[in-house]
């Protein structure tokens, strides 16, 4: 084992490192990995704490399997959550984190998740029936509408109505800032968060957050005044839960957790779906192969068959590999002296599993910048080589739900509609707050209906 040390990293001015990180994070990470390998240190403002970026599968395995007592995420790891709040699952640690995960896991898995199949299909139809022959539309906007309504139903047990339309508008606006770089700078430097009125970046953020809070608190109040024990949505579950002292969750705790699920489950799935449509309609051979597979599922394929379709699975996997919406996992704070990949790390050091760089390792994914779903048919990757949903005690709680939704939406849309891209713009990933979205909404148009226009049949078991 080496002496106490840190992995190498750029020696340039720390502000310059921070500037590059804010303005072109993915390019900067690629430059660093070329120079310093698959474990390197960056010191980013304003604290300049060493942050170790890891894209080495063995080291990622160590990170994901280390006891959270020694290495964990949460607010202590520097996760600043001005939108989601301090009670968000993302910010919690230790026992409270474990307890909250246990509560939130069942509604997003198994039978409870499969029960959303019909809803996903209905919502997809509602949204896509608005498409008009030949008229260009933004795929990202359509996918945002679908994924928002789906997650709203799962979380609140409700959809539509003026309150929810307003919430949808606000969430889309707050998650897609007009000036993403300014937002990124404000998130990194809390002292820049100054409210100069609703036209200023931070003032506008605060105003939207306040409007979102009003809607969520109104919903919580309504539920408290009209309790309905037959409801099985996540809000009802959280309202019924009691901690060890027999206390229910407070309104602020409920608000933070609800918003976390809405935000974490909405834009991530919508952007991933928009990427999938982009690739499928940019590469005719991929589209042909996928349609052949979907058509072979028969007249009325059931959701089980869709979930198990190998090429559809490969297309989703490759979409999440190439431009993962979470380019890196949550920061993990070293809490006790720890050795990772031969480096002795001191408490206070931050370790970040770098999903984007791992997914672009040429030894694992040759021609990594190309969209090639076949790589997932030819080879199996370990959870430390392929990690779009992170791993360990922080692995995405919505993973199964997101994959289920992606596959059902893709199968329904592709079986029903003939689409083509309405422009030939190259779309690239750009930072949008915590996640990486698309630089463009992906303009497409309908060129016809497909004959195999069948709904996906509901299923009960996988
Ligand atoms: C394609 C869609 C999605 C992607 C790519 C994605 C990715 C991720 C990643 C990378 C993490 C961090 C894991 C880590 O650091 O190890 C995460 C955490 C999380 N995700 Fe997702 N996610 C998606 C959809 C969803 C959905 C649908 C939900 C909820 C309905 C959700 C809820 C969460 C929550 C609550 C956490 C925090 C977990 C914790 O701290 O324990 N995500 N997600």
Tab-separated table of C-alpha atoms in Angstrom, residues 1-447:
chain	number	residue	atom	x	y	z
A	1	UNK	CA	0.000	0.000	0.000
A	2	UNK	CA	1.348	3.470	-0.829
A	3	UNK	CA	1.944	6.214	1.755
A	4	UNK	CA	-0.793	8.731	2.503
A	5	UNK	CA	-1.388	10.354	-0.862
A	6	UNK	CA	-3.968	11.539	-3.344
A	7	UNK	CA	-4.355	10.534	-6.970
A	8	UNK	CA	-2.708	12.967	-9.400
A	9	UNK	CA	-4.681	15.740	-11.050
A	10	UNK	CA	-4.214	19.005	-12.921
A	11	UNK	CA	-1.820	21.457	-11.299
A	12	UNK	CA	-3.344	24.464	-13.055
A	13	UNK	CA	-4.845	27.390	-11.201
A	14	UNK	CA	-7.751	26.154	-9.066
A	15	UNK	CA	-10.118	28.813	-10.409
A	16	UNK	CA	-9.271	27.759	-13.946
A	17	UNK	CA	-10.094	24.149	-13.020
A	18	UNK	CA	-13.405	25.344	-11.595
A	19	UNK	CA	-14.158	27.425	-14.695
A	20	UNK	CA	-13.573	24.453	-16.991
A	21	UNK	CA	-15.673	22.220	-14.728
A	22	UNK	CA	-18.594	24.658	-14.836
A	23	UNK	CA	-18.507	25.532	-18.526
A	24	UNK	CA	-17.605	22.195	-20.161
A	25	UNK	CA	-17.630	19.424	-17.536
A	26	UNK	CA	-17.651	16.367	-19.806
A	27	UNK	CA	-14.843	17.625	-22.046
A	28	UNK	CA	-12.843	18.564	-18.973
A	29	UNK	CA	-13.277	15.118	-17.422
A	30	UNK	CA	-12.131	13.523	-20.692
A	31	UNK	CA	-9.048	15.749	-20.826
A	32	UNK	CA	-8.198	14.851	-17.224
A	33	UNK	CA	-8.593	11.104	-17.697
A	34	UNK	CA	-6.323	11.229	-20.775
A	35	UNK	CA	-3.614	12.930	-18.732
A	36	UNK	CA	-4.028	11.307	-15.293
A	37	UNK	CA	-5.747	7.976	-15.837
A	38	UNK	CA	-8.939	6.522	-14.380
A	39	UNK	CA	-8.540	7.944	-10.867
A	40	UNK	CA	-7.680	11.629	-10.571
A	41	UNK	CA	-8.179	14.536	-8.196
A	42	UNK	CA	-9.827	17.866	-8.943
A	43	UNK	CA	-10.011	20.755	-6.513
A	44	UNK	CA	-13.065	22.785	-7.350
A	45	UNK	CA	-14.256	26.086	-5.887
A	46	UNK	CA	-15.400	27.467	-3.617
A	47	UNK	CA	-13.951	25.074	-0.980
A	48	UNK	CA	-11.284	23.424	-3.165
A	49	UNK	CA	-11.735	20.194	-1.182
A	50	UNK	CA	-10.038	17.353	-3.088
A	51	UNK	CA	-12.613	15.425	-5.111
A	52	UNK	CA	-11.490	12.114	-6.499
A	53	UNK	CA	-13.112	11.093	-9.766
A	54	UNK	CA	-13.111	7.342	-10.305
A	55	UNK	CA	-13.750	5.427	-13.522
A	56	UNK	CA	-11.766	2.328	-12.633
A	57	UNK	CA	-14.176	-0.646	-12.235
A	58	UNK	CA	-12.242	-2.278	-9.352
A	59	UNK	CA	-12.181	0.998	-7.443
A	60	UNK	CA	-15.881	1.555	-8.199
A	61	UNK	CA	-16.570	-1.895	-6.786
A	62	UNK	CA	-14.754	-0.864	-3.603
A	63	UNK	CA	-16.818	2.330	-3.379
A	64	UNK	CA	-20.134	0.556	-3.866
A	65	UNK	CA	-19.334	-2.212	-1.393
A	66	UNK	CA	-17.731	-0.171	1.417
A	67	UNK	CA	-19.872	0.101	4.558
A	68	UNK	CA	-21.691	3.487	4.549
A	69	UNK	CA	-20.249	4.023	8.039
A	70	UNK	CA	-16.933	4.708	6.308
A	71	UNK	CA	-18.085	6.191	3.012
A	72	UNK	CA	-21.475	7.732	2.330
A	73	UNK	CA	-23.270	10.463	0.463
A	74	UNK	CA	-25.783	12.996	1.817
A	75	UNK	CA	-25.496	16.627	2.834
A	76	UNK	CA	-22.304	15.876	4.808
A	77	UNK	CA	-20.689	14.914	1.485
A	78	UNK	CA	-21.348	18.460	0.295
A	79	UNK	CA	-24.597	17.707	-1.481
A	80	UNK	CA	-26.348	21.033	-1.563
A	81	UNK	CA	-30.062	20.719	-2.293
A	82	UNK	CA	-31.618	24.188	-2.565
A	83	UNK	CA	-34.621	22.832	-4.455
A	84	UNK	CA	-35.180	19.461	-2.790
A	85	UNK	CA	-34.419	20.461	0.803
A	86	UNK	CA	-32.449	18.892	3.642
A	87	UNK	CA	-34.926	16.040	4.261
A	88	UNK	CA	-34.583	14.675	0.737
A	89	UNK	CA	-33.511	11.014	0.535
A	90	UNK	CA	-30.486	12.322	-1.346
A	91	UNK	CA	-29.428	14.401	1.643
A	92	UNK	CA	-30.120	11.840	4.396
A	93	UNK	CA	-27.530	9.474	5.884
A	94	UNK	CA	-27.322	6.473	8.181
A	95	UNK	CA	-30.496	5.164	9.856
A	96	UNK	CA	-32.890	7.879	8.570
A	97	UNK	CA	-31.645	7.187	5.024
A	98	UNK	CA	-32.103	3.419	5.414
A	99	UNK	CA	-35.568	3.830	6.912
A	100	UNK	CA	-36.756	6.183	4.186
A	101	UNK	CA	-35.416	3.899	1.413
A	102	UNK	CA	-37.270	0.968	2.926
A	103	UNK	CA	-40.473	2.950	2.831
A	104	UNK	CA	-40.060	4.191	-0.735
A	105	UNK	CA	-38.833	0.981	-2.383
A	106	UNK	CA	-41.999	-1.208	-2.561
A	107	UNK	CA	-44.213	1.194	-4.542
A	108	UNK	CA	-41.530	1.439	-7.245
A	109	UNK	CA	-40.993	-2.317	-7.682
A	110	UNK	CA	-42.693	-5.654	-8.387
A	111	UNK	CA	-46.464	-5.899	-8.646
A	112	UNK	CA	-47.000	-2.332	-7.520
A	113	UNK	CA	-44.804	-1.075	-10.337
A	114	UNK	CA	-46.332	-3.397	-12.945
A	115	UNK	CA	-49.747	-2.024	-12.055
A	116	UNK	CA	-48.663	1.253	-13.663
A	117	UNK	CA	-48.321	-0.426	-17.081
A	118	UNK	CA	-51.797	0.472	-18.233
A	119	UNK	CA	-51.474	4.005	-16.970
A	120	UNK	CA	-48.183	4.466	-18.835
A	121	UNK	CA	-49.831	3.237	-22.019
A	122	UNK	CA	-52.870	5.509	-21.593
A	123	UNK	CA	-50.790	8.574	-20.837
A	124	UNK	CA	-48.507	7.826	-23.806
A	125	UNK	CA	-51.569	7.667	-26.057
A	126	UNK	CA	-53.038	10.872	-24.635
A	127	UNK	CA	-49.819	12.773	-25.287
A	128	UNK	CA	-48.955	11.289	-28.686
A	129	UNK	CA	-52.512	11.740	-30.004
A	130	UNK	CA	-51.766	15.464	-29.942
A	131	UNK	CA	-49.104	14.985	-32.637
A	132	UNK	CA	-50.250	16.256	-36.024
A	133	UNK	CA	-49.280	14.718	-39.346
A	134	UNK	CA	-46.187	16.394	-40.784
A	135	UNK	CA	-45.991	19.097	-38.097
A	136	UNK	CA	-42.648	19.131	-36.264
A	137	UNK	CA	-42.786	18.674	-32.497
A	138	UNK	CA	-40.209	18.441	-29.730
A	139	UNK	CA	-39.777	14.845	-28.584
A	140	UNK	CA	-38.285	16.057	-25.305
A	141	UNK	CA	-41.440	18.078	-24.514
A	142	UNK	CA	-43.669	15.077	-25.272
A	143	UNK	CA	-41.529	12.791	-23.103
A	144	UNK	CA	-41.527	15.361	-20.289
A	145	UNK	CA	-45.335	15.430	-20.426
A	146	UNK	CA	-45.524	11.615	-20.302
A	147	UNK	CA	-42.991	11.066	-17.540
A	148	UNK	CA	-44.373	13.879	-15.423
A	149	UNK	CA	-47.920	12.543	-15.527
A	150	UNK	CA	-46.713	9.018	-14.791
A	151	UNK	CA	-44.628	10.007	-11.770
A	152	UNK	CA	-47.368	12.318	-10.526
A	153	UNK	CA	-49.807	9.449	-10.515
A	154	UNK	CA	-47.362	7.146	-8.737
A	155	UNK	CA	-46.427	9.775	-6.149
A	156	UNK	CA	-49.722	11.603	-5.556
A	157	UNK	CA	-52.164	9.078	-6.991
A	158	UNK	CA	-53.498	11.846	-9.184
A	159	UNK	CA	-53.148	13.277	-12.639
A	160	UNK	CA	-54.353	16.320	-14.515
A	161	UNK	CA	-56.402	19.254	-13.264
A	162	UNK	CA	-55.211	22.880	-13.041
A	163	UNK	CA	-53.101	22.353	-9.890
A	164	UNK	CA	-51.087	19.623	-11.584
A	165	UNK	CA	-50.749	21.434	-14.861
A	166	UNK	CA	-49.259	24.380	-12.990
A	167	UNK	CA	-46.919	22.050	-11.069
A	168	UNK	CA	-45.798	20.451	-14.333
A	169	UNK	CA	-45.101	23.851	-15.918
A	170	UNK	CA	-43.157	25.013	-12.883
A	171	UNK	CA	-41.083	21.857	-12.581
A	172	UNK	CA	-40.182	21.854	-16.261
A	173	UNK	CA	-39.223	25.542	-16.039
A	174	UNK	CA	-37.148	25.154	-12.868
A	175	UNK	CA	-35.323	22.069	-14.207
A	176	UNK	CA	-34.586	23.607	-17.611
A	177	UNK	CA	-33.019	26.959	-16.738
A	178	UNK	CA	-32.700	29.459	-19.589
A	179	UNK	CA	-29.060	30.016	-18.602
A	180	UNK	CA	-27.737	26.651	-17.401
A	181	UNK	CA	-24.181	27.904	-16.843
A	182	UNK	CA	-25.398	30.735	-14.582
A	183	UNK	CA	-27.481	28.190	-12.631
A	184	UNK	CA	-24.479	25.830	-12.344
A	185	UNK	CA	-22.334	28.691	-10.988
A	186	UNK	CA	-24.982	29.596	-8.406
A	187	UNK	CA	-25.284	25.992	-7.285
A	188	UNK	CA	-21.528	25.780	-6.852
A	189	UNK	CA	-21.114	29.154	-5.081
A	190	UNK	CA	-23.842	29.704	-2.486
A	191	UNK	CA	-22.699	33.289	-1.829
A	192	UNK	CA	-23.789	34.223	-5.371
A	193	UNK	CA	-27.373	33.282	-4.568
A	194	UNK	CA	-28.740	36.804	-4.326
A	195	UNK	CA	-32.367	37.673	-4.841
A	196	UNK	CA	-32.480	40.713	-7.147
A	197	UNK	CA	-36.145	40.218	-7.963
A	198	UNK	CA	-38.022	37.728	-10.141
A	199	UNK	CA	-36.125	38.695	-13.294
A	200	UNK	CA	-32.771	37.779	-11.776
A	201	UNK	CA	-31.650	34.146	-12.008
A	202	UNK	CA	-31.793	33.365	-8.282
A	203	UNK	CA	-34.890	35.516	-7.679
A	204	UNK	CA	-36.684	33.621	-10.414
A	205	UNK	CA	-35.571	30.292	-8.943
A	206	UNK	CA	-36.888	31.311	-5.500
A	207	UNK	CA	-40.193	32.471	-6.922
A	208	UNK	CA	-40.745	29.207	-8.790
A	209	UNK	CA	-39.728	27.183	-5.725
A	210	UNK	CA	-42.221	29.088	-3.593
A	211	UNK	CA	-45.010	28.439	-6.121
A	212	UNK	CA	-44.113	24.727	-6.221
A	213	UNK	CA	-44.174	24.590	-2.395
A	214	UNK	CA	-47.606	26.213	-2.258
A	215	UNK	CA	-49.032	23.531	-4.560
A	216	UNK	CA	-47.428	20.648	-2.654
A	217	UNK	CA	-48.463	21.957	0.786
A	218	UNK	CA	-52.025	22.495	-0.500
A	219	UNK	CA	-52.106	18.848	-1.592
A	220	UNK	CA	-50.760	17.659	1.780
A	221	UNK	CA	-53.378	19.738	3.636
A	222	UNK	CA	-56.158	18.375	1.473
A	223	UNK	CA	-55.035	14.813	2.209
A	224	UNK	CA	-54.872	15.489	5.934
A	225	UNK	CA	-58.392	16.880	5.962
A	226	UNK	CA	-59.844	14.068	3.793
A	227	UNK	CA	-57.903	10.895	4.676
A	228	UNK	CA	-58.606	7.928	2.391
A	229	UNK	CA	-57.218	4.613	3.668
A	230	UNK	CA	-57.801	2.867	0.318
A	231	UNK	CA	-55.152	4.960	-1.440
A	232	UNK	CA	-51.857	3.212	-2.242
A	233	UNK	CA	-49.822	6.050	-3.731
A	234	UNK	CA	-46.475	7.101	-2.232
A	235	UNK	CA	-47.820	10.218	-0.507
A	236	UNK	CA	-50.485	8.170	1.309
A	237	UNK	CA	-47.811	5.679	2.347
A	238	UNK	CA	-45.542	8.374	3.705
A	239	UNK	CA	-48.407	10.046	5.572
A	240	UNK	CA	-49.303	6.744	7.240
A	241	UNK	CA	-45.690	5.935	8.237
A	242	UNK	CA	-44.500	6.383	11.844
A	243	UNK	CA	-40.921	6.529	13.110
A	244	UNK	CA	-39.578	4.553	16.101
A	245	UNK	CA	-41.025	7.139	18.480
A	246	UNK	CA	-44.424	6.783	16.804
A	247	UNK	CA	-44.170	10.216	15.144
A	248	UNK	CA	-45.463	10.869	11.611
A	249	UNK	CA	-43.418	12.726	8.987
A	250	UNK	CA	-43.730	16.509	9.205
A	251	UNK	CA	-45.099	18.555	6.304
A	252	UNK	CA	-41.596	19.766	5.441
A	253	UNK	CA	-40.274	16.188	5.408
A	254	UNK	CA	-43.166	15.117	3.204
A	255	UNK	CA	-42.609	18.054	0.863
A	256	UNK	CA	-38.869	17.361	0.480
A	257	UNK	CA	-39.401	13.649	-0.247
A	258	UNK	CA	-42.249	14.243	-2.683
A	259	UNK	CA	-40.266	16.821	-4.591
A	260	UNK	CA	-37.239	14.513	-4.637
A	261	UNK	CA	-39.245	11.768	-6.301
A	262	UNK	CA	-40.906	14.144	-8.745
A	263	UNK	CA	-37.606	15.732	-9.735
A	264	UNK	CA	-35.466	12.579	-9.695
A	265	UNK	CA	-38.067	10.549	-11.554
A	266	UNK	CA	-39.245	13.029	-14.122
A	267	UNK	CA	-36.514	14.798	-16.073
A	268	UNK	CA	-34.113	11.817	-15.919
A	269	UNK	CA	-36.592	9.445	-17.577
A	270	UNK	CA	-37.830	12.084	-20.060
A	271	UNK	CA	-34.296	12.969	-21.211
A	272	UNK	CA	-33.318	9.294	-21.515
A	273	UNK	CA	-36.393	8.631	-23.647
A	274	UNK	CA	-35.658	11.656	-25.839
A	275	UNK	CA	-32.098	10.341	-26.369
A	276	UNK	CA	-33.497	6.930	-27.304
A	277	UNK	CA	-35.808	8.465	-29.943
A	278	UNK	CA	-32.907	10.554	-31.228
A	279	UNK	CA	-30.647	7.529	-31.753
A	280	UNK	CA	-33.364	5.234	-33.109
A	281	UNK	CA	-34.355	7.789	-35.738
A	282	UNK	CA	-30.801	8.809	-36.582
A	283	UNK	CA	-29.712	5.223	-37.322
A	284	UNK	CA	-32.074	3.439	-39.774
A	285	UNK	CA	-30.570	-0.010	-39.113
A	286	UNK	CA	-31.291	0.295	-35.385
A	287	UNK	CA	-34.878	1.359	-36.068
A	288	UNK	CA	-35.456	-1.499	-38.524
A	289	UNK	CA	-34.126	-4.111	-36.149
A	290	UNK	CA	-36.150	-2.752	-33.251
A	291	UNK	CA	-39.380	-2.633	-35.277
A	292	UNK	CA	-38.832	-6.204	-36.435
A	293	UNK	CA	-38.490	-7.322	-32.841
A	294	UNK	CA	-41.537	-5.370	-31.641
A	295	UNK	CA	-43.667	-6.620	-34.562
A	296	UNK	CA	-42.653	-10.205	-33.768
A	297	UNK	CA	-44.198	-9.891	-30.316
A	298	UNK	CA	-47.597	-10.484	-31.889
A	299	UNK	CA	-50.911	-8.732	-32.123
A	300	UNK	CA	-51.259	-7.558	-28.534
A	301	UNK	CA	-47.886	-7.938	-26.796
A	302	UNK	CA	-48.034	-8.021	-23.026
A	303	UNK	CA	-45.832	-5.818	-20.886
A	304	UNK	CA	-43.844	-8.866	-19.794
A	305	UNK	CA	-42.846	-9.648	-23.371
A	306	UNK	CA	-41.871	-6.021	-23.924
A	307	UNK	CA	-39.769	-6.002	-20.764
A	308	UNK	CA	-37.924	-9.137	-21.888
A	309	UNK	CA	-37.275	-8.037	-25.512
A	310	UNK	CA	-33.513	-8.350	-25.953
A	311	UNK	CA	-32.951	-5.716	-28.637
A	312	UNK	CA	-35.206	-3.141	-26.946
A	313	UNK	CA	-33.272	-3.792	-23.753
A	314	UNK	CA	-29.985	-3.325	-25.621
A	315	UNK	CA	-31.224	-0.038	-27.142
A	316	UNK	CA	-32.211	1.289	-23.691
A	317	UNK	CA	-28.903	0.134	-22.183
A	318	UNK	CA	-26.878	1.774	-24.945
A	319	UNK	CA	-28.895	4.998	-24.628
A	320	UNK	CA	-28.101	5.144	-20.905
A	321	UNK	CA	-24.455	4.246	-21.542
A	322	UNK	CA	-23.564	6.777	-24.209
A	323	UNK	CA	-24.927	9.950	-22.617
A	324	UNK	CA	-25.978	8.975	-19.087
A	325	UNK	CA	-28.282	11.657	-17.697
A	326	UNK	CA	-26.416	11.291	-14.413
A	327	UNK	CA	-22.852	11.714	-15.661
A	328	UNK	CA	-21.563	10.914	-12.183
A	329	UNK	CA	-22.917	9.235	-9.092
A	330	UNK	CA	-23.505	11.101	-5.855
A	331	UNK	CA	-20.413	12.420	-4.078
A	332	UNK	CA	-19.294	10.114	-1.240
A	333	UNK	CA	-17.523	11.466	1.828
A	334	UNK	CA	-14.692	9.498	3.407
A	335	UNK	CA	-15.612	9.319	7.135
A	336	UNK	CA	-12.767	7.179	8.459
A	337	UNK	CA	-9.323	6.428	6.990
A	338	UNK	CA	-9.917	4.291	3.924
A	339	UNK	CA	-7.849	2.659	1.222
A	340	UNK	CA	-9.199	2.734	-2.311
A	341	UNK	CA	-7.169	1.435	-5.259
A	342	UNK	CA	-3.961	1.765	-3.249
A	343	UNK	CA	-4.629	5.350	-2.149
A	344	UNK	CA	-4.958	6.023	1.573
A	345	UNK	CA	-7.761	8.500	1.841
A	346	UNK	CA	-8.240	10.722	4.839
A	347	UNK	CA	-11.604	11.635	6.362
A	348	UNK	CA	-13.000	14.671	4.581
A	349	UNK	CA	-11.956	13.532	1.115
A	350	UNK	CA	-14.754	13.281	-1.440
A	351	UNK	CA	-14.957	10.360	-3.874
A	352	UNK	CA	-17.133	10.477	-7.005
A	353	UNK	CA	-17.931	7.416	-9.172
A	354	UNK	CA	-17.714	8.819	-12.674
A	355	UNK	CA	-20.419	7.135	-14.736
A	356	UNK	CA	-19.694	9.025	-17.955
A	357	UNK	CA	-15.966	8.209	-18.018
A	358	UNK	CA	-16.536	4.544	-17.079
A	359	UNK	CA	-19.058	4.245	-19.921
A	360	UNK	CA	-16.474	5.637	-22.327
A	361	UNK	CA	-13.588	3.331	-21.443
A	362	UNK	CA	-12.354	2.040	-24.781
A	363	UNK	CA	-11.236	-1.251	-23.174
A	364	UNK	CA	-14.845	-1.960	-22.227
A	365	UNK	CA	-16.723	-0.128	-24.963
A	366	UNK	CA	-14.692	0.063	-28.204
A	367	UNK	CA	-15.741	3.059	-30.378
A	368	UNK	CA	-17.410	4.358	-27.282
A	369	UNK	CA	-18.791	7.482	-28.974
A	370	UNK	CA	-20.847	5.347	-31.347
A	371	UNK	CA	-24.340	4.093	-30.604
A	372	UNK	CA	-24.065	0.298	-30.883
A	373	UNK	CA	-26.774	-1.615	-28.969
A	374	UNK	CA	-25.201	-4.908	-30.111
A	375	UNK	CA	-22.458	-4.504	-27.526
A	376	UNK	CA	-25.053	-5.378	-24.879
A	377	UNK	CA	-26.048	-8.544	-26.758
A	378	UNK	CA	-22.473	-9.692	-27.203
A	379	UNK	CA	-21.218	-9.182	-23.686
A	380	UNK	CA	-22.367	-8.862	-20.095
A	381	UNK	CA	-21.031	-5.970	-18.067
A	382	UNK	CA	-20.562	-5.972	-14.309
A	383	UNK	CA	-22.378	-3.378	-12.132
A	384	UNK	CA	-19.001	-1.640	-11.798
A	385	UNK	CA	-18.469	-1.371	-15.570
A	386	UNK	CA	-22.004	-0.307	-16.459
A	387	UNK	CA	-23.661	1.907	-13.870
A	388	UNK	CA	-26.211	4.400	-15.259
A	389	UNK	CA	-28.127	4.163	-11.964
A	390	UNK	CA	-25.095	4.278	-9.655
A	391	UNK	CA	-24.706	1.547	-7.035
A	392	UNK	CA	-24.300	0.419	-3.448
A	393	UNK	CA	-26.546	1.873	-0.739
A	394	UNK	CA	-27.287	4.866	-2.990
A	395	UNK	CA	-28.277	2.994	-6.126
A	396	UNK	CA	-31.193	4.713	-7.831
A	397	UNK	CA	-34.396	3.726	-6.107
A	398	UNK	CA	-36.356	4.325	-9.324
A	399	UNK	CA	-34.197	2.108	-11.581
A	400	UNK	CA	-36.775	-0.640	-12.229
A	401	UNK	CA	-39.545	1.914	-12.626
A	402	UNK	CA	-37.556	4.061	-15.093
A	403	UNK	CA	-36.595	1.058	-17.263
A	404	UNK	CA	-40.178	-0.223	-17.230
A	405	UNK	CA	-41.468	3.169	-18.310
A	406	UNK	CA	-38.807	3.643	-21.007
A	407	UNK	CA	-39.514	0.260	-22.580
A	408	UNK	CA	-43.292	0.601	-22.521
A	409	UNK	CA	-43.260	4.119	-23.954
A	410	UNK	CA	-40.817	3.172	-26.722
A	411	UNK	CA	-42.755	0.008	-27.625
A	412	UNK	CA	-46.097	1.811	-27.677
A	413	UNK	CA	-44.915	4.791	-29.715
A	414	UNK	CA	-42.852	2.807	-32.225
A	415	UNK	CA	-45.640	0.279	-32.781
A	416	UNK	CA	-48.182	3.041	-33.357
A	417	UNK	CA	-46.417	5.812	-35.222
A	418	UNK	CA	-44.079	6.269	-38.140
A	419	UNK	CA	-41.751	9.089	-37.222
A	420	UNK	CA	-38.770	10.861	-38.719
A	421	UNK	CA	-36.414	13.530	-37.552
A	422	UNK	CA	-37.482	17.012	-38.677
A	423	UNK	CA	-33.918	18.364	-38.771
A	424	UNK	CA	-30.410	16.983	-38.928
A	425	UNK	CA	-28.961	18.873	-35.949
A	426	UNK	CA	-26.392	17.035	-33.911
A	427	UNK	CA	-27.649	16.854	-30.335
A	428	UNK	CA	-25.115	16.922	-27.513
A	429	UNK	CA	-25.360	16.514	-23.740
A	430	UNK	CA	-25.458	19.711	-21.691
A	431	UNK	CA	-25.542	20.286	-17.973
A	432	UNK	CA	-28.967	21.100	-16.554
A	433	UNK	CA	-28.502	21.487	-12.832
A	434	UNK	CA	-27.658	18.102	-11.350
A	435	UNK	CA	-28.309	16.116	-14.504
A	436	UNK	CA	-27.133	16.206	-18.113
A	437	UNK	CA	-29.897	16.838	-20.622
A	438	UNK	CA	-30.026	17.389	-24.377
A	439	UNK	CA	-28.791	20.527	-26.120
A	440	UNK	CA	-31.930	20.434	-28.285
A	441	UNK	CA	-35.484	19.123	-27.873
A	442	UNK	CA	-35.052	16.710	-30.857
A	443	UNK	CA	-37.525	17.900	-33.480
A	444	UNK	CA	-39.464	15.084	-35.125
A	445	UNK	CA	-42.594	14.691	-37.240
A	446	UNK	CA	-45.204	12.031	-37.885
A	447	UNK	CA	-45.120	10.528	-41.371
